[in-house]
Short mmCIF file of C-alpha atoms in Angstrom, two decimals:
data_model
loop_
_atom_site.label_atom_id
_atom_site.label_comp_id
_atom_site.label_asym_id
_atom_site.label_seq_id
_atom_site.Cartn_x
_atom_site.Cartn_y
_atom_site.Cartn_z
CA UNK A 1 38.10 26.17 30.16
CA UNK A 2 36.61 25.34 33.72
CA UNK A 3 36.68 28.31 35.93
CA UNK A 4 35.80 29.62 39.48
CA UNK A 5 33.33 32.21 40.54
CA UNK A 6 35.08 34.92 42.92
CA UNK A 7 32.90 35.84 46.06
CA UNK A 8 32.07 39.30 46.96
CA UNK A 9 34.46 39.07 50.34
CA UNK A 10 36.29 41.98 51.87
CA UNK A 11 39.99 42.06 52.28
CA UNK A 12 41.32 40.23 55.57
CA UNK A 13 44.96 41.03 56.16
CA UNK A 14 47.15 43.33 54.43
CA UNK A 15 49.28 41.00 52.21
CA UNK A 16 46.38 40.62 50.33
CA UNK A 17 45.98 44.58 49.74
CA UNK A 18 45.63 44.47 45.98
CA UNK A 19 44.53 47.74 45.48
CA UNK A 20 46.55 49.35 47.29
CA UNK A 21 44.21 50.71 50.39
CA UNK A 22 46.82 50.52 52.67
CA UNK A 23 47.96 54.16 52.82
CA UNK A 24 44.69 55.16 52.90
CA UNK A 25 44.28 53.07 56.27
CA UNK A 26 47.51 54.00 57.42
CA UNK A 27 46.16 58.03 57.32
CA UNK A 28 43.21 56.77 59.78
CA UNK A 29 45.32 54.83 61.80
CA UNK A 30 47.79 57.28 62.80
CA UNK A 31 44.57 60.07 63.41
CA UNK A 32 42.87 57.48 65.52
CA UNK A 33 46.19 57.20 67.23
CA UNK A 34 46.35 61.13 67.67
CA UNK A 35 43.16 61.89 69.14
CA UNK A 36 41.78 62.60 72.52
CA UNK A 37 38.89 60.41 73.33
CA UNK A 38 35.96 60.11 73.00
CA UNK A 39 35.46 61.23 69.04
CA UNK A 40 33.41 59.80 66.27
CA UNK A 41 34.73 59.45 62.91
CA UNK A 42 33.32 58.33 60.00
CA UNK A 43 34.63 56.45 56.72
CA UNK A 44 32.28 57.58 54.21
CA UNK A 45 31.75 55.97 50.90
CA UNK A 46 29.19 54.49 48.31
CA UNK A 47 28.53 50.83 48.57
CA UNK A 48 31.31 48.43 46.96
CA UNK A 49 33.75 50.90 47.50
CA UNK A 50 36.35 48.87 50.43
CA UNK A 51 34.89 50.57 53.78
CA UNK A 52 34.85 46.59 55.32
CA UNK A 53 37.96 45.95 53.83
CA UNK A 54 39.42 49.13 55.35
CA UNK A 55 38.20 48.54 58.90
CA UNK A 56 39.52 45.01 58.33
CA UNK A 57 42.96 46.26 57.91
CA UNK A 58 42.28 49.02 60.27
CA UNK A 59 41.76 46.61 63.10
CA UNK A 60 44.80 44.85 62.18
CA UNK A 61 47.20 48.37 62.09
CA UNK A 62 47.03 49.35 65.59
CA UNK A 63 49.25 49.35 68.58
CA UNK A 64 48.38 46.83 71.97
CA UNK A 65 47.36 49.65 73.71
CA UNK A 66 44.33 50.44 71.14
CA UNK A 67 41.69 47.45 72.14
CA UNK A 68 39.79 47.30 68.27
CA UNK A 69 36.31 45.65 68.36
CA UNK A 70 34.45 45.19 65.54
CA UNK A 71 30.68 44.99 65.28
CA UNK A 72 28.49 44.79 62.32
CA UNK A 73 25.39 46.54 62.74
CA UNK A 74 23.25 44.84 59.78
CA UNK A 75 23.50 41.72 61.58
CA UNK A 76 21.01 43.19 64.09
CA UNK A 77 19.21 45.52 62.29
CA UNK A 78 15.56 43.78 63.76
CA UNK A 79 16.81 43.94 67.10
CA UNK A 80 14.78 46.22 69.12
CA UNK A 81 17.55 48.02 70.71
CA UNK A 82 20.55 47.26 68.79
CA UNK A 83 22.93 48.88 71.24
CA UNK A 84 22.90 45.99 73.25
CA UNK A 85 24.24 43.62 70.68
CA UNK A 86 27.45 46.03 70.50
CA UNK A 87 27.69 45.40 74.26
CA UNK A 88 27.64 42.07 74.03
CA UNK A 89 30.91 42.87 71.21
CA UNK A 90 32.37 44.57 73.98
CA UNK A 91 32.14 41.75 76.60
CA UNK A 92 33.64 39.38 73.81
CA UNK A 93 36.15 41.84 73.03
CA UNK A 94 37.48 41.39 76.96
CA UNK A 95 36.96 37.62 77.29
CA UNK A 96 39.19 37.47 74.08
CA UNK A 97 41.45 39.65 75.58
CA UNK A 98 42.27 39.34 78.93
CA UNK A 99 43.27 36.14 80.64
CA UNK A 100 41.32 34.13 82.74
CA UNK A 101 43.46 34.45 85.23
CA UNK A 102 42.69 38.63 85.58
CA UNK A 103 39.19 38.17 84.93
CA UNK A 104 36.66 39.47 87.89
CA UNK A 105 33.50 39.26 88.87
CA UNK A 106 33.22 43.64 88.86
CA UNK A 107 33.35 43.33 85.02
CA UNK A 108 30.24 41.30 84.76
CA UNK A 109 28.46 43.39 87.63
CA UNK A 110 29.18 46.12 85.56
CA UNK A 111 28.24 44.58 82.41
CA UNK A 112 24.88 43.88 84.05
CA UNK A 113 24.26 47.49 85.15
CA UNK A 114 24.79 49.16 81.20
CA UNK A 115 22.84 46.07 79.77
CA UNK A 116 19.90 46.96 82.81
CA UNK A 117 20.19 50.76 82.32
CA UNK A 118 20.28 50.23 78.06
CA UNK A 119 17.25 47.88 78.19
CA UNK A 120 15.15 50.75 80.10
CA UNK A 121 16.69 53.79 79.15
CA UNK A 122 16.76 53.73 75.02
CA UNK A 123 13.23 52.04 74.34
CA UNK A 124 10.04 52.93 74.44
CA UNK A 125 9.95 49.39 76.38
CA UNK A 126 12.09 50.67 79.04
CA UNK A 127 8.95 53.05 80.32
CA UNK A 128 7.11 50.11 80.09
CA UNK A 129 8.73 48.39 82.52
CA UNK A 130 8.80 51.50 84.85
CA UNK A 131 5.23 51.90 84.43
CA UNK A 132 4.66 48.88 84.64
CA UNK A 133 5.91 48.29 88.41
CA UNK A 134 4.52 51.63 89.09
CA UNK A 135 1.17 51.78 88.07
CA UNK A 136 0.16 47.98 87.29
CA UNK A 137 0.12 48.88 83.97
CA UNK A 138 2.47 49.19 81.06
CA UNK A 139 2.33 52.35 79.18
CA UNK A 140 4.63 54.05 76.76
CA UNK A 141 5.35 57.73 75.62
CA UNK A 142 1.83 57.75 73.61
CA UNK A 143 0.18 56.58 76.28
CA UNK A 144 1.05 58.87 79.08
CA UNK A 145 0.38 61.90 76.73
CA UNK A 146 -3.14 60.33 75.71
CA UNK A 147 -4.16 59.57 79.06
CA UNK A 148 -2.50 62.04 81.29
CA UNK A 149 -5.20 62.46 83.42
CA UNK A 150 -5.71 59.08 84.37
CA UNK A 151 -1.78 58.88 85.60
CA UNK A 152 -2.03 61.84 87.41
CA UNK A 153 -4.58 60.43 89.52
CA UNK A 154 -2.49 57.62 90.42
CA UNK A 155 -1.88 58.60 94.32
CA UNK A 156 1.42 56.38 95.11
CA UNK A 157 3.42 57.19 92.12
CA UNK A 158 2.40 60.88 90.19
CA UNK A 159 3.35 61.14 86.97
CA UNK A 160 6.68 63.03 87.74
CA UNK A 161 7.84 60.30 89.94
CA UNK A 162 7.04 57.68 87.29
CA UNK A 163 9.47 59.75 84.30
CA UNK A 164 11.87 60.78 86.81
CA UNK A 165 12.68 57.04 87.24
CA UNK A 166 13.01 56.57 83.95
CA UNK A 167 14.83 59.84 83.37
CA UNK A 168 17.81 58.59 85.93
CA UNK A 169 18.28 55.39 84.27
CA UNK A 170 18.97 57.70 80.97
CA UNK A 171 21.32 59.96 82.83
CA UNK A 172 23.22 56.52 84.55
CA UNK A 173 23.77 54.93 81.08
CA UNK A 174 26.45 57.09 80.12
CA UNK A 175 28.29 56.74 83.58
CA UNK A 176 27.64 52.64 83.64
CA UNK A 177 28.94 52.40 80.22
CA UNK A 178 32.41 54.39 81.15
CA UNK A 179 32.59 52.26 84.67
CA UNK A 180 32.40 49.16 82.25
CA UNK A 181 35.58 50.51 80.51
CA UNK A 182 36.99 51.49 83.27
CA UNK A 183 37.40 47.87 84.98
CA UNK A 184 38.22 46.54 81.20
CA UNK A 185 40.67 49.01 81.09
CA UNK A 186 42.59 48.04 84.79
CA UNK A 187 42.22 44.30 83.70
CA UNK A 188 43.73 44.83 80.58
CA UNK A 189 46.70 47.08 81.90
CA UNK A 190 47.44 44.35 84.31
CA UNK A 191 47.51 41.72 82.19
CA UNK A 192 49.05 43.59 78.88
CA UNK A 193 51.67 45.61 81.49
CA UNK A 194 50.60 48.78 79.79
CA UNK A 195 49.78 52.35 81.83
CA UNK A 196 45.71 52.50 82.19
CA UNK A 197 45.79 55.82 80.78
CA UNK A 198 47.18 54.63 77.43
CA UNK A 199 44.71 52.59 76.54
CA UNK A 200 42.04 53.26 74.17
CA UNK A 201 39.21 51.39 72.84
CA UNK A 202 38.41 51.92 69.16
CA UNK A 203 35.06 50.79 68.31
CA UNK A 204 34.63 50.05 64.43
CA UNK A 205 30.54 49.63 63.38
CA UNK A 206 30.47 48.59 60.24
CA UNK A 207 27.34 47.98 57.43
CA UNK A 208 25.21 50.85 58.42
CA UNK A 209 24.67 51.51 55.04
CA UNK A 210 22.79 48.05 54.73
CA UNK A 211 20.33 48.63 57.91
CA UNK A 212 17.24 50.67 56.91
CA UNK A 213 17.75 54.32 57.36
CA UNK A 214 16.25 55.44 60.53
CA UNK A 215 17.79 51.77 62.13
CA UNK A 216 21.07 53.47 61.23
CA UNK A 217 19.99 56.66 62.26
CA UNK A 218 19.05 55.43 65.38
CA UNK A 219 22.60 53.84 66.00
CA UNK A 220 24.75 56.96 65.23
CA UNK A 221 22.35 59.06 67.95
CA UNK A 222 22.57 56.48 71.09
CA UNK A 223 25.91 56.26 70.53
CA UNK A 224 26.83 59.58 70.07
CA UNK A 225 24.71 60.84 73.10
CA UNK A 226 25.18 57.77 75.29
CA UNK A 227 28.45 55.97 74.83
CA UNK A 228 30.64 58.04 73.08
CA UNK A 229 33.08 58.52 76.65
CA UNK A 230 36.69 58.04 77.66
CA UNK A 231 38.59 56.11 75.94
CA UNK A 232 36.36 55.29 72.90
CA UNK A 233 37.00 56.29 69.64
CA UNK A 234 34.34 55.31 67.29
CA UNK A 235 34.49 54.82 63.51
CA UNK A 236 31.38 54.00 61.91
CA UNK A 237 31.48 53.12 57.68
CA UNK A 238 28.47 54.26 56.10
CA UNK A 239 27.06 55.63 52.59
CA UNK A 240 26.05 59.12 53.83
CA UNK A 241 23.18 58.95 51.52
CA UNK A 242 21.61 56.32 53.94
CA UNK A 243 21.90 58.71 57.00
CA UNK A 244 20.48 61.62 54.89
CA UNK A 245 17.21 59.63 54.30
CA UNK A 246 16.86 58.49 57.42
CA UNK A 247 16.86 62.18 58.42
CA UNK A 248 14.20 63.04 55.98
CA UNK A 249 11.93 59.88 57.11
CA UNK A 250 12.54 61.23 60.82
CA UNK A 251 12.51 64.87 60.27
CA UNK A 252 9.68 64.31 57.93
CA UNK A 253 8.36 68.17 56.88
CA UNK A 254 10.97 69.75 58.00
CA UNK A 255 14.21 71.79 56.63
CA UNK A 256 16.61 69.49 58.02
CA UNK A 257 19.92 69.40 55.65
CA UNK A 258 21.35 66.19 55.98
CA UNK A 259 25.11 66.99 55.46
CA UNK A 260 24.91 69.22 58.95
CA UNK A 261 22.75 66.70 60.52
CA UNK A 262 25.20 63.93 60.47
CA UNK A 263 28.14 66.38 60.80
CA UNK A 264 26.70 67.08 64.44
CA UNK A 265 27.32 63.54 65.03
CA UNK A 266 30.59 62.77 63.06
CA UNK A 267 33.55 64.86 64.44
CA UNK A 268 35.50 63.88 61.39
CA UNK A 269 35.18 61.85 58.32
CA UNK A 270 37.41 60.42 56.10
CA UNK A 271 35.74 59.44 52.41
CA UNK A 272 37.15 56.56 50.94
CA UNK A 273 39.39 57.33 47.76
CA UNK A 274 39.23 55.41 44.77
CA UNK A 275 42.04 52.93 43.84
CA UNK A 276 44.46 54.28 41.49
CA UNK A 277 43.57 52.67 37.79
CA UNK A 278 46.66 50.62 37.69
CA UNK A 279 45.92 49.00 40.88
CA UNK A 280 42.80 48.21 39.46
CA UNK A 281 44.50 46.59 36.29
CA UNK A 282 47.21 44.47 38.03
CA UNK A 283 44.12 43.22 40.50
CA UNK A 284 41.68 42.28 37.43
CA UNK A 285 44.24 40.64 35.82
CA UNK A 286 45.53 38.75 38.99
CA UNK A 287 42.37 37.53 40.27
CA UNK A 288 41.06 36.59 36.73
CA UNK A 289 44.63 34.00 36.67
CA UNK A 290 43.32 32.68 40.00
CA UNK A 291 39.95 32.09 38.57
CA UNK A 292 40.96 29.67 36.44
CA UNK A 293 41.30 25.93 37.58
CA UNK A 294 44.75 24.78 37.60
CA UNK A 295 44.42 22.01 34.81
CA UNK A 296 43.80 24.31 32.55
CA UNK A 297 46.92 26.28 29.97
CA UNK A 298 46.47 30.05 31.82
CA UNK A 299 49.40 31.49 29.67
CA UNK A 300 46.93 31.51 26.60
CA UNK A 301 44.13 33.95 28.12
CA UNK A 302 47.16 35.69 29.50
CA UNK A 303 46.68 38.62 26.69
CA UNK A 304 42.92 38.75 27.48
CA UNK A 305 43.25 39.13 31.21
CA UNK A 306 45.62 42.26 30.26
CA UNK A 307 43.00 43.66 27.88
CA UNK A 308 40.42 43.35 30.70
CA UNK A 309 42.62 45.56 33.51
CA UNK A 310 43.58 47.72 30.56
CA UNK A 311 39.82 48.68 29.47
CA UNK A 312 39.10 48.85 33.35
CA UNK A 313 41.32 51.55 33.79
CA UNK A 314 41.03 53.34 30.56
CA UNK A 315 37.19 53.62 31.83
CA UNK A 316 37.99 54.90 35.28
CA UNK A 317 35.75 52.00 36.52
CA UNK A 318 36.85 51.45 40.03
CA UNK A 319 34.10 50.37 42.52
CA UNK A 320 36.15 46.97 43.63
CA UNK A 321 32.42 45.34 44.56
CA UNK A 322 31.41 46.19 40.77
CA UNK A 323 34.74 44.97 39.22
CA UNK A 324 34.21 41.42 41.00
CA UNK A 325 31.14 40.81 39.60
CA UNK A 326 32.25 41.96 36.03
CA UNK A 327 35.23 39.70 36.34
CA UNK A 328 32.80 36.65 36.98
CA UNK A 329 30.76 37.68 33.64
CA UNK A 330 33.72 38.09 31.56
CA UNK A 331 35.19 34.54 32.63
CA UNK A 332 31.95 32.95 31.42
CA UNK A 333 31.91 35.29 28.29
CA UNK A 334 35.69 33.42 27.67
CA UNK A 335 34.79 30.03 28.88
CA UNK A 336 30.97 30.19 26.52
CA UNK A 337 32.97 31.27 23.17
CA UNK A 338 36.37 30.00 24.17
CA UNK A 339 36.63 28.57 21.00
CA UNK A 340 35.68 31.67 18.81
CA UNK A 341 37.33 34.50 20.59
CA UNK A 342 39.27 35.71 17.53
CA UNK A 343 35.78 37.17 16.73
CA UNK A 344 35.38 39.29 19.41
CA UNK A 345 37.41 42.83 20.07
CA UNK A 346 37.75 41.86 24.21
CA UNK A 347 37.76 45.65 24.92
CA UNK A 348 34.42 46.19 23.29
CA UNK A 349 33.44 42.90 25.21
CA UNK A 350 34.37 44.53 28.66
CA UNK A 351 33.11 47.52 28.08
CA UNK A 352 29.75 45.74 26.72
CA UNK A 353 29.40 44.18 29.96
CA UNK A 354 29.27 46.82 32.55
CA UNK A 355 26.88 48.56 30.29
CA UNK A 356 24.52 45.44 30.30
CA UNK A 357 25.40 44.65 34.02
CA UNK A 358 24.90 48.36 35.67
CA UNK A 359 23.27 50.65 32.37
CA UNK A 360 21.03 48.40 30.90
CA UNK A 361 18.63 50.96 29.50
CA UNK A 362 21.91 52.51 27.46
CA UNK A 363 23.16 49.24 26.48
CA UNK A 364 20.27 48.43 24.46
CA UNK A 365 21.88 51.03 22.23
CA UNK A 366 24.55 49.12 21.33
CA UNK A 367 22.29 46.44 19.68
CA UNK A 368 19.89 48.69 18.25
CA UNK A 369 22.76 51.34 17.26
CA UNK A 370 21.39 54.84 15.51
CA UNK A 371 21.91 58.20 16.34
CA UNK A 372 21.79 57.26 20.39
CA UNK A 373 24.26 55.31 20.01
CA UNK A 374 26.39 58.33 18.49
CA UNK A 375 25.63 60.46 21.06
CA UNK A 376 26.56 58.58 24.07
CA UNK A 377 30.12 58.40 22.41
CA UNK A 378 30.19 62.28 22.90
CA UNK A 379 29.11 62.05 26.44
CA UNK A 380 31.95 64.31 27.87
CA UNK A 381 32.17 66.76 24.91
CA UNK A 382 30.59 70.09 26.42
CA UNK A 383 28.09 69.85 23.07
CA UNK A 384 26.24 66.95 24.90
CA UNK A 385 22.85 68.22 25.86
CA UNK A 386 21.70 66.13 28.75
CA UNK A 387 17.79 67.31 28.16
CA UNK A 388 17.88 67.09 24.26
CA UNK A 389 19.61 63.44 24.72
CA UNK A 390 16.16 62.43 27.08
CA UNK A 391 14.03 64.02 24.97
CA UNK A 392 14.89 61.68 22.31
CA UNK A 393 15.44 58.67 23.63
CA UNK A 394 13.36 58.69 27.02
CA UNK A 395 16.22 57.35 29.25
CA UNK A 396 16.91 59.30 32.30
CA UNK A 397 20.58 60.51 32.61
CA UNK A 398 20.19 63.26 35.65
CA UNK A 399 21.19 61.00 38.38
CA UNK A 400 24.17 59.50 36.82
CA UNK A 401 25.02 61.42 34.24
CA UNK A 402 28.32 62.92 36.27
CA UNK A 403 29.13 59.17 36.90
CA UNK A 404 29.15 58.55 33.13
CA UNK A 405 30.73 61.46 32.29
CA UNK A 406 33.97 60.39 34.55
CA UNK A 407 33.50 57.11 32.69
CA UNK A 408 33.32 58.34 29.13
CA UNK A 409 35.66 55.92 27.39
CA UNK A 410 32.97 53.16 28.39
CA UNK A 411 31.04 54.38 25.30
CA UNK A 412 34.76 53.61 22.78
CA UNK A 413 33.07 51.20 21.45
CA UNK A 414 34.23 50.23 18.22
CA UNK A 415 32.39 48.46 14.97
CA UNK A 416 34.69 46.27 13.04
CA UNK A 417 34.81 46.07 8.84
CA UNK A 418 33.36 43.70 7.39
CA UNK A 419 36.38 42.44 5.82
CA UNK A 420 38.26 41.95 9.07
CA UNK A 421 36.19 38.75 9.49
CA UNK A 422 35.01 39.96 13.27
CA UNK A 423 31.38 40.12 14.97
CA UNK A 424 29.54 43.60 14.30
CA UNK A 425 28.98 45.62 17.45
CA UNK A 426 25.55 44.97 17.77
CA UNK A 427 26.25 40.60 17.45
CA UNK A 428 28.79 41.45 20.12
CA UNK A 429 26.25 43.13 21.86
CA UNK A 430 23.93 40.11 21.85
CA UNK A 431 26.33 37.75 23.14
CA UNK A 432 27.04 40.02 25.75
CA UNK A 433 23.54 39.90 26.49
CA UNK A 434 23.31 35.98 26.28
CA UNK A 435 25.97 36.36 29.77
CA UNK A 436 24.17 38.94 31.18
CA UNK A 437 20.77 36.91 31.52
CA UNK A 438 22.73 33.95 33.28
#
């Protein structure tokens, strides 16, 4: 059998909405729609779970008079202000957008001002500069407060003078920023023939759940308390858990709860729902037919491609990132012992590969069988003792032991009879594990 590897790429355009988010996006669209600027929302959701997907299909849902700009934040995660790489989306956004034709010089003044005012006003570099012209020297935050004296005694420019310069360019940000969406806005009226005051601009930031936690901290704050003005409406996709530890590495010693925290800065947020289990069934078993290279016979792994969405949903395993790369391992599982398949119960097979792909400390239970073994099968019967079961084994269950629970059926694993001429569990196991290590 030759075969294809699928790539871990989000969805693009709604036709090819396999797992049914569409209604999901439709719920944000129409809220986005119904609000007053400016508001934040935020899609919320572990990794692998659709958020790019979901803005992908967001930006494609809404109405010409809702201007959607996308901008991924991970791709400037090093940058040392990374506000100014979203304005840069923005200025792309209205090249794109409006015609040549309409285009004036007041948007690129304008553009200039926010970049000037961002570049001074949200670093520590921007006092530099101030300082810099001041006082011949360039000194930040730290520096003033260690040598205080020393500034004071500066006669042309007192210390006041020297953070009250820097202080206006943080109070003019906000006010450039809207001016820069204000002359968008007129240009795109004009050349779109739609009233000014129905247009909105929804800004969707995506991958701040990749960025390291106090960059993405950083992001949600500026934006928030510098650009979130008429008529933006902001969605930013994030895992929460992210945010939360970039609140403890900020608020280091402190009570801070992280939940509240973020709520401060997110006026709403919509957590991204799980795909119902026969979505996930008809999309295993329709991307593992287009995995396959068109020489070969597909109607003959037909059967196994239904046994692989089948298992999938009888295991509530649903995380579309984690079902891709279980797809790829269970192709090369068919394509390795093509020939002796009749061996194998596929379901166990499945099931034998998440554990060795994502649980690999429980899956060594399958080889090794014994009274673990036994237990994990009676994961979600309320006799399961969580403590007793680490006690024994010395594999930690606390952090994903609700997971598993939800998952229960992954542990059906079943040990054929001798006499029905099929692989034991635990030579199943191994040839699981003989995938696994490719």
């Amino acid at each position: 059998m030759r075969m294809r590897f699928l790539p871990d790429e989000p969805i693009q355009k709604h036709e090819a909405d396999l797992l049914g988010l569409g209604e999901f996006v439709q719920l944000i669209q129409m809220a986005v729609e119904d609000t007053t600027p400016p508001f934040v929302f935020g899609l919320l959701g572990d990794w692998g779970t659709g958020k790019t997907s979901i803005l992908h299909l967001l930006a494609d849902s809404f109405a010409p008079r809702f201007v959607s700009i996308r901008f991924n934040a991970w791709l400037y995660e090093n940058e040392a202000n990374v506000v100014y790489p979203l304005l840069h989306a923005i200025k792309k956004s209205y090249e794109e957008n409006v015609p040549q034709r309409v285009q004036e010089e007041n948007f690129l003044r304008s553009f200039t001002r926010v970049a000037s005012s961002v570049a001074v006003s949200l670093a520590d570099l921007g006092l530099r500069v101030v300082t810099k012209k001041t006082t011949g020297e360039s000194l930040s935050l730290k520096d003033i407060a260690e040598n205080i004296e020393r500034v004071e005694a500066e006669e042309d420019e007192p210390i006041e003078k020297i953070l009250g310069k820097w202080v206006d360019e943080v109070n003019n940000l906000q006010s450039a920023f809207q001016q820069l969406l204000e002359v968008y806005t007129q240009e795109y009226s004009q050349s779109r023939q739609i009233p000014a005051s129905e247009i909105r601009f929804v800004l969707l930031i995506d991958d701040l759940d990749r960025c390291l936690p106090e960059s993405a901290l950083s992001l949600l704050e500026r934006i928030k308390n510098f650009l979130a003005v008429p008529p933006c409406i902001y969605v930013f996709a994030l895992n929460p858990r992210t945010v939360y530890r970039g609140i403890q590495i900020k608020y280091q010693g402190l009570e801070i709860d992280g939940r509240e925290y973020l709520e401060k800065i997110l006026s709403y947020s919509f957590y991204v729902p799980p795909p119902a289990p026969q979505k996930v069934a008809a999309f295993a078993s329709s991307r593992l037919a287009e995995l396959i290279a068109e020489t070969d016979n597909k109607n003959r792994f037909e059967p196994h491609f239904a046994t692989f969405g089948e298992t999938l949903e009888r295991c509530g395993f649903l995380n579309p990132r984690k079902i891709k790369r279980i797809l790829n391992r269970f192709l090369l599982f068919l394509s390795r012992y093509e020939v002796e398949l009749a061996k194998f119960d596929l379901s166990n097979v499945v099931r034998l590969l998440i554990l060795a792909e994502y649980y690999p400390e429980l899956f060594r239970f399958t080889i090794e069988g014994g009274p673990a073994l036994a237990d994990l099968r009676a994961l979600n019967n309320e006799e399961f003792k969580v403590k007793a079961f680490e006690e024994k084994t010395g594999v930690s269950l606390g952090s994903i032991y609700l997971e598993l629970r939800r998952m229960h059926a992954l542990f059906n694993l079943t040990d054929p009879l001798p006499a029905e001429e099929k692989c034991s569990l635990a030579e199943q196991a191994k040839k699981v594990f003989s995938i696994a290590r490719i």
